[in-house]
Backbone as ProteinMPNN parsed JSONL, in Angstrom:
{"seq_chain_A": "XXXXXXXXXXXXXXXXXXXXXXXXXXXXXXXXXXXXXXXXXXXXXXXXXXXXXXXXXXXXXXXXXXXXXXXXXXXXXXXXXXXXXXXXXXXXXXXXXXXXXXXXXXXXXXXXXXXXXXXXXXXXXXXXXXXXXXXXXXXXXXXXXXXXXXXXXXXXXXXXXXXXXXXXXXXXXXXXX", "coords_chain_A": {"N_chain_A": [[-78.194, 3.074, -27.105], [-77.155, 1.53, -30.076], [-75.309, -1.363, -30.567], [-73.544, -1.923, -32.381], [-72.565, 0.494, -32.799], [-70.956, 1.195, -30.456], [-69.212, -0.657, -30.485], [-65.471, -0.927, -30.361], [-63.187, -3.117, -31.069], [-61.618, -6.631, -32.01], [-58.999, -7.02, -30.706], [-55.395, -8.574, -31.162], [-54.259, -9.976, -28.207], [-51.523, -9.939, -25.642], [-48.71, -10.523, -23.512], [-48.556, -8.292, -21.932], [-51.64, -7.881, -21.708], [-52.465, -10.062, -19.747], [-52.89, -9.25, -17.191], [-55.716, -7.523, -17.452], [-57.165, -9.524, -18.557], [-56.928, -11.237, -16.305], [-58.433, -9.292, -14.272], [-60.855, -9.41, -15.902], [-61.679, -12.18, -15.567], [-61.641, -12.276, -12.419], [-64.009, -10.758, -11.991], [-65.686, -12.219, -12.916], [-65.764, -14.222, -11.528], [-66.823, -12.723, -8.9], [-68.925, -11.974, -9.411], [-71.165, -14.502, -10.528], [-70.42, -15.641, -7.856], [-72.181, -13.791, -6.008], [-74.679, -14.918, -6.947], [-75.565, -17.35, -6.324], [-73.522, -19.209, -6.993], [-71.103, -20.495, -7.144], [-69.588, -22.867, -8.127], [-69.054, -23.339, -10.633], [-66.24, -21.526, -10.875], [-65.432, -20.847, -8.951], [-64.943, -19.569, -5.032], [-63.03, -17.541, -4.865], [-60.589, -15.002, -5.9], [-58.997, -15.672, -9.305], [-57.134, -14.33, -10.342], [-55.716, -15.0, -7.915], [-54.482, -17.228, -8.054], [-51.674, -19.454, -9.183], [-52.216, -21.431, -11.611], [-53.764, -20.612, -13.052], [-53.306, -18.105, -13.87], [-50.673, -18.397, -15.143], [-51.816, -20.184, -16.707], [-53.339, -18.587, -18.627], [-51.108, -16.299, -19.55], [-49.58, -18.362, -20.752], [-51.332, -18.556, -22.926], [-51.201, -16.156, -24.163], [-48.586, -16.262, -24.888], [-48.646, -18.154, -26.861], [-49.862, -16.758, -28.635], [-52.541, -17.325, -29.0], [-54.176, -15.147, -27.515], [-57.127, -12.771, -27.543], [-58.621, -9.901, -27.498], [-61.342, -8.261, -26.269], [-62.263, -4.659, -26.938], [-63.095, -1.605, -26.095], [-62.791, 1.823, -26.853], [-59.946, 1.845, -24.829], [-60.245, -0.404, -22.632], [-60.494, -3.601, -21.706], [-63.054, -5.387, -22.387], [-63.9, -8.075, -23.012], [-62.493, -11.229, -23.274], [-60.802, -13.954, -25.344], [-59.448, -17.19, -25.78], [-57.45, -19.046, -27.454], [-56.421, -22.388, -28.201], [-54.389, -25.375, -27.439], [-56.42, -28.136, -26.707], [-57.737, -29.281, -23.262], [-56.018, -31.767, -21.584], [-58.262, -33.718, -20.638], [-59.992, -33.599, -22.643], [-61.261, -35.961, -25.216], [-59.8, -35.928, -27.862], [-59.334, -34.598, -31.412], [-60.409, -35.753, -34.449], [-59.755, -34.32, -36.621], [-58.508, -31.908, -37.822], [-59.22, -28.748, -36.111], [-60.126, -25.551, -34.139], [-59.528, -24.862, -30.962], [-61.555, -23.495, -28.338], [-59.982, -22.195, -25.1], [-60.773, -20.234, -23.172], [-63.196, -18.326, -22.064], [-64.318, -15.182, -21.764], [-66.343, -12.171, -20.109], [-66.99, -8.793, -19.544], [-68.92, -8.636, -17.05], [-70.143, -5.945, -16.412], [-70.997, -5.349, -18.578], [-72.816, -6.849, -19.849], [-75.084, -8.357, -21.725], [-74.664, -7.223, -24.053], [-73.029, -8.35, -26.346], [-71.236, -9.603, -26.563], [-69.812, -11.823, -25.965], [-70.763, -13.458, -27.942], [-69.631, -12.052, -30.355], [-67.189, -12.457, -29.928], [-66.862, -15.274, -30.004], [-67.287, -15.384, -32.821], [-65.453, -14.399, -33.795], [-63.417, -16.135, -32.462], [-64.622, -18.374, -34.917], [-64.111, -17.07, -37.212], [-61.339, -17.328, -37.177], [-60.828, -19.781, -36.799], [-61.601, -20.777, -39.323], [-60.085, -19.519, -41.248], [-57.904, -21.079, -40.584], [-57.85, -23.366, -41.509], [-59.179, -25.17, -40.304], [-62.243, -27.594, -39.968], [-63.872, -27.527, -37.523], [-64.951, -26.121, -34.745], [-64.552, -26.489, -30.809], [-65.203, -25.662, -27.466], [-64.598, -26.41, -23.906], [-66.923, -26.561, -21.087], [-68.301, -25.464, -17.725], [-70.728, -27.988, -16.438], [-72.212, -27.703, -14.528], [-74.908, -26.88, -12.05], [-77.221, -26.06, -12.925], [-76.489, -25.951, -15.756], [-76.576, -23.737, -17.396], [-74.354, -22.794, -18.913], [-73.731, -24.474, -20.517], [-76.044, -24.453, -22.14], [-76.051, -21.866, -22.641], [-73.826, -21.564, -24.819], [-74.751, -23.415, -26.623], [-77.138, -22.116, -27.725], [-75.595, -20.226, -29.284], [-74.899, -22.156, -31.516], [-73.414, -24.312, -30.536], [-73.21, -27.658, -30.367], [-73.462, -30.567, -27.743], [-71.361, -32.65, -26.434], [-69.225, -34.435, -25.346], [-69.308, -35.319, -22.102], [-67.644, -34.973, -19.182], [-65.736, -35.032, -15.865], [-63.657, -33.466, -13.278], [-61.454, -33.571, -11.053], [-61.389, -32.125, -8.111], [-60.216, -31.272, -5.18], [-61.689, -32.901, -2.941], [-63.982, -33.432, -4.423], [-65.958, -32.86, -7.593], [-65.403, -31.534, -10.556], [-67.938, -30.903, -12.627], [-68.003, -30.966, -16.373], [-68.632, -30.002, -19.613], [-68.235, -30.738, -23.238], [-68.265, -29.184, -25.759], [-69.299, -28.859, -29.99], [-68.833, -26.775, -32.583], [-69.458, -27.371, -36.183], [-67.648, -25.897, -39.512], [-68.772, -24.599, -42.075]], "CA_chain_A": [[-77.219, 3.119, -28.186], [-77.101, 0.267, -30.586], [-74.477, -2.359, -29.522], [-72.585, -1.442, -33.292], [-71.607, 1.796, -32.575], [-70.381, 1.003, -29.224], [-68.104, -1.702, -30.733], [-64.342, -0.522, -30.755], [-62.42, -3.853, -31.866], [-61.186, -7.203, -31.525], [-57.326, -7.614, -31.025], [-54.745, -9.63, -30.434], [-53.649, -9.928, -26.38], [-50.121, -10.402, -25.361], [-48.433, -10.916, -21.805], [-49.167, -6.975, -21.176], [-52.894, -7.802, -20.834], [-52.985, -10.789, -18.504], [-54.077, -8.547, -15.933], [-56.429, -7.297, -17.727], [-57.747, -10.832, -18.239], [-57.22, -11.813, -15.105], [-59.454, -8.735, -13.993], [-62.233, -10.178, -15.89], [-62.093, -13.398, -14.379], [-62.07, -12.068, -11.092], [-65.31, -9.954, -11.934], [-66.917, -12.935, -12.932], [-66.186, -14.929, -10.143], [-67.503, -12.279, -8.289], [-70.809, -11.975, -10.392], [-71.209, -15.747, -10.147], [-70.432, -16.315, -6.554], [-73.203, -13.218, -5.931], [-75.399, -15.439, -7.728], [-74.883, -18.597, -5.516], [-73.235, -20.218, -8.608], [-70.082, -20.359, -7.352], [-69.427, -24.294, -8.71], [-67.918, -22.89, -11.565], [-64.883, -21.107, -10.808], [-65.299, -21.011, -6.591], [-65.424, -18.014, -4.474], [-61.689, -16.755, -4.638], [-60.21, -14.41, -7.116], [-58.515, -16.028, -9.898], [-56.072, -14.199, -10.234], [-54.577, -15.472, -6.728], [-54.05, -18.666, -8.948], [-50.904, -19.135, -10.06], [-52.137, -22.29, -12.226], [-54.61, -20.157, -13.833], [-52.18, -16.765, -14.173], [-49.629, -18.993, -16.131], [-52.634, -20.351, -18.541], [-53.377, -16.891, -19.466], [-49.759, -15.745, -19.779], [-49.323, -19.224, -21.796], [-52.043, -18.266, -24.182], [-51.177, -15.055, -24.745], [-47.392, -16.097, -25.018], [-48.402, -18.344, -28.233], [-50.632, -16.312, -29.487], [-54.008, -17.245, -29.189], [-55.304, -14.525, -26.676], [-57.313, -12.007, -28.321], [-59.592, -9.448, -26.579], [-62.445, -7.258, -27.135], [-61.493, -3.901, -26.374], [-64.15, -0.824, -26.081], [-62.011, 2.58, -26.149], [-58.714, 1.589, -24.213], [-60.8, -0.79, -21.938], [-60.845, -4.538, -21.967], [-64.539, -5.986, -21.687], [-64.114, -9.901, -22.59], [-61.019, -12.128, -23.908], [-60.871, -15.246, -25.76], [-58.029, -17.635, -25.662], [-57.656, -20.655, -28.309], [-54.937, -23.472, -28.012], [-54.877, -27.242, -27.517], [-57.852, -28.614, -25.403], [-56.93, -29.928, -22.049], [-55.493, -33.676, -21.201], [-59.362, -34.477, -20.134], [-61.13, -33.461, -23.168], [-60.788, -36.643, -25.982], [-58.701, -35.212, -28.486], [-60.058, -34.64, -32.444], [-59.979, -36.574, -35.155], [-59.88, -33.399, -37.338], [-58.39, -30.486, -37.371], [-59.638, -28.018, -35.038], [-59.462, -24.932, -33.335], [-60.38, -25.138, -29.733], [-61.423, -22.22, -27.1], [-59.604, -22.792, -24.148], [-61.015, -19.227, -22.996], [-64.406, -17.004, -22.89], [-64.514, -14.336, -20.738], [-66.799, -11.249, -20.756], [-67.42, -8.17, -18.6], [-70.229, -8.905, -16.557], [-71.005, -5.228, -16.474], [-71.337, -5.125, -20.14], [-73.665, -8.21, -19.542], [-76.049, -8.069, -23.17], [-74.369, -6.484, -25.007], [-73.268, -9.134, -27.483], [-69.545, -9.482, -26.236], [-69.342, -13.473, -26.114], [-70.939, -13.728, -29.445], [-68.497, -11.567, -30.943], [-65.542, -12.951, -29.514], [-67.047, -16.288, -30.762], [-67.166, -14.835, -34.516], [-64.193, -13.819, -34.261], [-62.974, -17.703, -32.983], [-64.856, -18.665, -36.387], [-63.294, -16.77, -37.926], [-59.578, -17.906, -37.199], [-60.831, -21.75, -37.254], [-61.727, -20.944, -40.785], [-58.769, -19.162, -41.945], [-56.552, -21.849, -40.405], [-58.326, -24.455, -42.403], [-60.452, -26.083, -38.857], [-63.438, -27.283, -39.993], [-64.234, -27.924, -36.421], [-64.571, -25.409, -33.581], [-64.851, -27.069, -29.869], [-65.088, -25.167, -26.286], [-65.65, -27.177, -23.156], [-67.183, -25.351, -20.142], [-69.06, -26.134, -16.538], [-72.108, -28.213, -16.821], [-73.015, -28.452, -13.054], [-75.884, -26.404, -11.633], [-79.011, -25.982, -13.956], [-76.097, -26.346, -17.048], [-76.874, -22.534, -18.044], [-73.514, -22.158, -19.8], [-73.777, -25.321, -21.491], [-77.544, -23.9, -22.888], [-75.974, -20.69, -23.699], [-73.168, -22.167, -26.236], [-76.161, -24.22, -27.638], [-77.945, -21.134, -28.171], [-74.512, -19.839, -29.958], [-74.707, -22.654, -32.496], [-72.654, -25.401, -30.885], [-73.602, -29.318, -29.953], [-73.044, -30.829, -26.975], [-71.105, -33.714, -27.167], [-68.463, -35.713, -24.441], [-69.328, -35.396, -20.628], [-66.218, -34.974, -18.426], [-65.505, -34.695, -14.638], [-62.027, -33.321, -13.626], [-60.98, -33.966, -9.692], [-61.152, -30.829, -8.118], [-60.366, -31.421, -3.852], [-62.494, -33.912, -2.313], [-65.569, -33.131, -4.798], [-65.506, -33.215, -9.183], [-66.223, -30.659, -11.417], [-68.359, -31.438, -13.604], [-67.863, -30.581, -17.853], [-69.112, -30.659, -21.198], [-67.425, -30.613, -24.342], [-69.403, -28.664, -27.691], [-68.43, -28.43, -30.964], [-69.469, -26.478, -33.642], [-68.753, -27.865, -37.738], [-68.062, -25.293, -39.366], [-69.266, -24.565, -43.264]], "C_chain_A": [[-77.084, 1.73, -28.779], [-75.593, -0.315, -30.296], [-73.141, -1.906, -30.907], [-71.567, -0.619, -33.094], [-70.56, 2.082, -31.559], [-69.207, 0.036, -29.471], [-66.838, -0.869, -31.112], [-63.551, -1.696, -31.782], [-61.919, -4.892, -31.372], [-59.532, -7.31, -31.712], [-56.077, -8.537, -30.676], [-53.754, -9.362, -28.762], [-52.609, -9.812, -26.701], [-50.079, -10.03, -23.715], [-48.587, -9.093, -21.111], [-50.755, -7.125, -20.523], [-53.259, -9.039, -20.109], [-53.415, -9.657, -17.645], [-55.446, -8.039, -16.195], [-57.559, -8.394, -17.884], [-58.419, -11.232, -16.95], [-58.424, -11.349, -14.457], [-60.699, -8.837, -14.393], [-62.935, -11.786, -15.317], [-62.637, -13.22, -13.105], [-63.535, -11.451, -10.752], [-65.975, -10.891, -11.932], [-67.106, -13.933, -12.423], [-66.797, -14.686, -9.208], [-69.21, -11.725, -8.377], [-71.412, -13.514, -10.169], [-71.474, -16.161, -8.512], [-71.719, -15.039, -5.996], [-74.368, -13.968, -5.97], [-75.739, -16.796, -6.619], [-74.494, -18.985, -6.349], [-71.717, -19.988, -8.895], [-69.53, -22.287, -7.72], [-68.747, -24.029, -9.989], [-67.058, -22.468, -11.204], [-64.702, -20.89, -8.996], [-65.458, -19.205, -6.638], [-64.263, -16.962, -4.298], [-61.558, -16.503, -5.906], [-59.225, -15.492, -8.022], [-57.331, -15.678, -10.308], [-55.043, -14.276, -8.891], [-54.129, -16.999, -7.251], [-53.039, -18.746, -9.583], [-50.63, -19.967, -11.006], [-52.827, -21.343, -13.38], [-53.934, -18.738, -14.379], [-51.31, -17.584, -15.246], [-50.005, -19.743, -17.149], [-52.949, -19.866, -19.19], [-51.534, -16.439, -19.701], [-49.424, -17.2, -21.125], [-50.128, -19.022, -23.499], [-51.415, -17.618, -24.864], [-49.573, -15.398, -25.31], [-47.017, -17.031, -26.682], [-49.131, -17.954, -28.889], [-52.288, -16.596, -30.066], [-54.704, -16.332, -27.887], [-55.872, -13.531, -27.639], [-58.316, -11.227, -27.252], [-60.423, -8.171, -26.923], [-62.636, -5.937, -26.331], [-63.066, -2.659, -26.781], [-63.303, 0.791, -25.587], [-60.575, 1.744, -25.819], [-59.23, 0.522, -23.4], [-61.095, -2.26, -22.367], [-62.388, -5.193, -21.757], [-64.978, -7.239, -22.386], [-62.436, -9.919, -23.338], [-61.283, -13.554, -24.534], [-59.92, -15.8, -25.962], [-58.555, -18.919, -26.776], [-56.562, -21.265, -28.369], [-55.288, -25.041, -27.935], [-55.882, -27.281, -26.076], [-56.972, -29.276, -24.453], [-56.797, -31.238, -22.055], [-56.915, -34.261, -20.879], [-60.45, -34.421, -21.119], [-60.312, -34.911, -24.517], [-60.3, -35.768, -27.162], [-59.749, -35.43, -30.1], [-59.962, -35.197, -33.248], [-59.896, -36.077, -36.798], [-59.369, -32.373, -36.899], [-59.231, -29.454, -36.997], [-59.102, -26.685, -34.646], [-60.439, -24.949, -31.95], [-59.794, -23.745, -28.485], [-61.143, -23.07, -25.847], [-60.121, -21.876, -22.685], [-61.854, -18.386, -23.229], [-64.367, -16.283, -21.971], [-65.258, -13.129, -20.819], [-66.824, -10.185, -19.354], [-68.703, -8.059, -18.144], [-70.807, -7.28, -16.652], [-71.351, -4.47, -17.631], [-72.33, -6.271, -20.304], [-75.328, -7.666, -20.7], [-75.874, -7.164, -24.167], [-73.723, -7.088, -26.427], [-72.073, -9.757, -27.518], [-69.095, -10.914, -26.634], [-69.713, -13.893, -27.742], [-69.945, -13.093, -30.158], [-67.438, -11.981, -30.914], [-65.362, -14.208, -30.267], [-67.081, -16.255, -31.914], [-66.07, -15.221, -34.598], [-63.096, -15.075, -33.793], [-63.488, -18.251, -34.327], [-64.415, -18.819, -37.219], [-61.833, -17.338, -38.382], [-59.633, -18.682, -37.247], [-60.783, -21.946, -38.824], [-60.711, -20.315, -41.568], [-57.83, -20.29, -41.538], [-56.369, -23.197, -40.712], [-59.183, -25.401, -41.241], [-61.801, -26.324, -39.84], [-64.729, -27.974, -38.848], [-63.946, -26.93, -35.279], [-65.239, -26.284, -32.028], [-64.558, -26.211, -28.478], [-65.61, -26.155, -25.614], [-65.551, -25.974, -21.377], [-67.924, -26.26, -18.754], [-70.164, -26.729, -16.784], [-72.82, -28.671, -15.384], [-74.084, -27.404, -12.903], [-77.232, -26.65, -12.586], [-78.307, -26.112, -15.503], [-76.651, -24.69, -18.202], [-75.606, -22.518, -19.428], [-73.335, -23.098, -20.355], [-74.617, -24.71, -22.811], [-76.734, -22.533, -23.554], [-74.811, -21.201, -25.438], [-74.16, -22.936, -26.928], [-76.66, -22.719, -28.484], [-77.189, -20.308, -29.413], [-74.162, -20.613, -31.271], [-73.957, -24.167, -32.449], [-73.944, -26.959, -29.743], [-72.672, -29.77, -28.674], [-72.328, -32.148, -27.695], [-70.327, -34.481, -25.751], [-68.463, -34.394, -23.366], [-68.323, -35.323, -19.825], [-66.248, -34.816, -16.635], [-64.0, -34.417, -14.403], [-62.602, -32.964, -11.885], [-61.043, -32.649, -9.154], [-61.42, -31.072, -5.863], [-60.902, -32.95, -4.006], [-63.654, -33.909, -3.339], [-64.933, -33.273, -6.625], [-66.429, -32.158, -9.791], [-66.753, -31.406, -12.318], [-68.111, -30.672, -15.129], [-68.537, -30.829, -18.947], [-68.547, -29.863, -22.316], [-68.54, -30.225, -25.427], [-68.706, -28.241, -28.363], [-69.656, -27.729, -32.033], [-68.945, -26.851, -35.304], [-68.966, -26.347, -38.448], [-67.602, -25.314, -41.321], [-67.841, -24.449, -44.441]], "O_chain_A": [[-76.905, 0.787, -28.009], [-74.775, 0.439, -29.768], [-71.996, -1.617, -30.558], [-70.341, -0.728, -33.136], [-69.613, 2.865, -31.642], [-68.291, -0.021, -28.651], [-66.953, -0.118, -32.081], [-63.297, -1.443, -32.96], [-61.551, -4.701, -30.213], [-58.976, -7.645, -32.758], [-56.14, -9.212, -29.649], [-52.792, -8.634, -28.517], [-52.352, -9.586, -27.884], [-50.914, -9.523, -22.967], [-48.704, -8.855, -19.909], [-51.13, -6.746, -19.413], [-54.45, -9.117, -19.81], [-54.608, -9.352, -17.647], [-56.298, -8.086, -15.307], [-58.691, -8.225, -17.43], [-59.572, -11.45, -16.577], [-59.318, -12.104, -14.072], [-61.644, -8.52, -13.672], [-64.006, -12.242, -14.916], [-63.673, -13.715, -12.66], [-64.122, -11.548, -9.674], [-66.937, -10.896, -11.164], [-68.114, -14.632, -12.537], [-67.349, -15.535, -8.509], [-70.137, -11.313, -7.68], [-72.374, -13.489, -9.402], [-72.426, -16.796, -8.057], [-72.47, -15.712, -5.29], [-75.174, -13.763, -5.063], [-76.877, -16.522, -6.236], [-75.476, -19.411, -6.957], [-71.132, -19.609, -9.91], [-68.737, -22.531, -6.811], [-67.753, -24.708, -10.248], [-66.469, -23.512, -10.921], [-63.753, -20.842, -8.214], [-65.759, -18.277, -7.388], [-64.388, -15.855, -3.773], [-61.999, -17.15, -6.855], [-58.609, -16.256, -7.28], [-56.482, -16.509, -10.632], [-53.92, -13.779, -8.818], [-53.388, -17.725, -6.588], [-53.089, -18.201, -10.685], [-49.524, -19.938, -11.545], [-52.402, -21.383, -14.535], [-54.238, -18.435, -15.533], [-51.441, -17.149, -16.391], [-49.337, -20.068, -18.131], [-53.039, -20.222, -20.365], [-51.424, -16.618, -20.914], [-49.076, -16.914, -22.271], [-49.735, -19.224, -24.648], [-50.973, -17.979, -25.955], [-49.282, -14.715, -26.291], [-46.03, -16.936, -27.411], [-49.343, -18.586, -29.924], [-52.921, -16.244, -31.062], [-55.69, -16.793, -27.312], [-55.176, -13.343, -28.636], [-58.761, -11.833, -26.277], [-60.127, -7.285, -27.724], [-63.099, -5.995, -25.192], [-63.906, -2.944, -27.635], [-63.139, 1.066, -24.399], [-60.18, 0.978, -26.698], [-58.133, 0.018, -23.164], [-61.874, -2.381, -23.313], [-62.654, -5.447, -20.582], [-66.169, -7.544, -22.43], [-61.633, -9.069, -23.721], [-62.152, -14.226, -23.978], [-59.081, -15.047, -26.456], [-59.638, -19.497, -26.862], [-55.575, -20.578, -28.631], [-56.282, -25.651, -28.328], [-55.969, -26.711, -24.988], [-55.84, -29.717, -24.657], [-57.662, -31.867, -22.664], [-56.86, -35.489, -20.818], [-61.562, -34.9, -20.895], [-59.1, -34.904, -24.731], [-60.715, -34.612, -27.072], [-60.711, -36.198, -30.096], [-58.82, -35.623, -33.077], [-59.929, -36.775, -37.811], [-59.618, -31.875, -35.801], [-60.157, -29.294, -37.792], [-57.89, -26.478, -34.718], [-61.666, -25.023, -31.887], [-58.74, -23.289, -28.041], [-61.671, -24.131, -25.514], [-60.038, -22.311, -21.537], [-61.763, -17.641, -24.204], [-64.388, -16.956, -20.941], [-64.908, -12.625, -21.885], [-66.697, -10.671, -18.23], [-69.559, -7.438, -18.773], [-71.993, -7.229, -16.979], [-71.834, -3.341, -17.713], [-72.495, -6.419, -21.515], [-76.254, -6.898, -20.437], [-76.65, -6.541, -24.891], [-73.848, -6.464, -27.481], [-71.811, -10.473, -28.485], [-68.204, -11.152, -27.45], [-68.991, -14.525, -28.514], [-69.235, -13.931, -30.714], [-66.668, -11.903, -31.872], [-64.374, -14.482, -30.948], [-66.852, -17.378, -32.364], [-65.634, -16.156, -35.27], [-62.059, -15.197, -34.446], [-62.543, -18.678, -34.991], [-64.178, -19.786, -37.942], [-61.38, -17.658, -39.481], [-58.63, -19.181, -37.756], [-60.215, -22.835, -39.458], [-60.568, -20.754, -42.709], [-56.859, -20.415, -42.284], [-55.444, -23.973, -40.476], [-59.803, -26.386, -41.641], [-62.339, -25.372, -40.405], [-65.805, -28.544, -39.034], [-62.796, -26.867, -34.844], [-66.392, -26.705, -32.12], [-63.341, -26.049, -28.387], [-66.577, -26.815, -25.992], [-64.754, -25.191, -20.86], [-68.06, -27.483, -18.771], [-70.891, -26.027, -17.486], [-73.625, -29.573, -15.154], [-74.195, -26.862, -14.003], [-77.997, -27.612, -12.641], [-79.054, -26.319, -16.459], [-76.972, -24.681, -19.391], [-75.874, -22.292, -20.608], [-72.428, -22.833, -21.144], [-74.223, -24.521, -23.962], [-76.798, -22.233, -24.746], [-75.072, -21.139, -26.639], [-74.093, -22.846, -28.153], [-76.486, -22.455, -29.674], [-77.829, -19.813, -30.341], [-73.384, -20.118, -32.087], [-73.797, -24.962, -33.376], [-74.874, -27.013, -28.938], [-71.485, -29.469, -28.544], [-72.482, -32.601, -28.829], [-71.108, -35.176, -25.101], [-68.034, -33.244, -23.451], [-68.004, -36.504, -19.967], [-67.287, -34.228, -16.336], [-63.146, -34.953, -15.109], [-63.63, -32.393, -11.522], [-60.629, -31.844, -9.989], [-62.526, -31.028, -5.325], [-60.652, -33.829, -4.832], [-64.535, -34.643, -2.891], [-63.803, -33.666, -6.914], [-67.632, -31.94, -9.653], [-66.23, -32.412, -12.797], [-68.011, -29.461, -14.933], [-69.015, -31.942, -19.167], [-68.41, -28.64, -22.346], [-69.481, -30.927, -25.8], [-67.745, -27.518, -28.1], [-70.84, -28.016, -32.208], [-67.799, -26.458, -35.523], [-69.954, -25.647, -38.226], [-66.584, -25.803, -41.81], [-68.045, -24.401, -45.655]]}, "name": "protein", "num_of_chains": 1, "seq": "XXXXXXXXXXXXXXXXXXXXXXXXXXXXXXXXXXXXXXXXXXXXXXXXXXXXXXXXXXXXXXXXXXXXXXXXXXXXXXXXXXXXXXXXXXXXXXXXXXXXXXXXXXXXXXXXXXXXXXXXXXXXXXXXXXXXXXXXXXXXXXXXXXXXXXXXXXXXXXXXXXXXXXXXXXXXXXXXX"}
């Protein structure tokens, strides 16, 4: 079935679907840590986080969650808000994903690209002419390569403290027309 027809709609979240969120996190910690490639988000559910529960509930509570819905059925989310205290800040207005999430067992179906449109989109209605996500860049740097592949530029390197050990980061932006 072409990936069109199968598309229901993107809409806007609110504090009803954190869980629903959350439940994709947790999938794709558990898709990940399958993988060995748990260095991104570790090997525990995310939603036992109650740093990471109250950044989804924060999104959604000013209004940048949005989520891509199939039927009644969440299968990714995207959150946009101010970038974190570790990413250098813009020197342009901006909108910045703070949030990609997809259902791994929808995995090619086009979900992250869409969601990413549909950030585009709202950077360019809200006058941005700068979109920026920053994501993991430790192992082989896959999900760096895939936002490349999506259109954006790498750009500022980051590490953020995480235990005894440092995640590693990278910041990409896309300009946008």
């Amino acid at each position: 079935m072409d990936d069109s027809t199968e598309w229901t709609d993107i809409r806007r979240g609110s504090a009803d679907d954190v869980p629903a969120v959350m439940a994709l996190l947790d999938g794709a910690v558990e898709w990940l840590t399958a993988r060995g490639r748990s260095g991104q988000w570790g090997t525990e559910p995310l939603s036992a986080s109650r740093r990471l529960t109250t950044l989804v509930d924060d999104i959604a509570a000013d209004g940048g969650l949005y989520l891509a819905v199939r039927g009644d059925t969440a299968v990714g989310a995207i959150g946009v808000g101010q970038p974190p205290a570790y990413v250098d800040p813009a020197t342009e207005h901006e909108l910045y994903i703070v949030l990609l999430v997809t259902d791994r067992a929808q995995a090619g179906r086009g979900i992250g690209r869409k969601l990413l449109a549909h950030a585009r989109r709202l950077a360019v209605v809200s006058g941005a002419g700068l979109l920026r996500v920053d994501c993991y860049a430790g192992d082989d740097r896959a999900l760096v390569r895939y936002y490349e592949s999506q259109g954006f530029t790498a750009t500022q390197r980051f590490t953020v403290p995480q235990g005894g050990a440092k995640w590693p980061g990278q910041v990409l932006e896309q300009r946008l027309g």
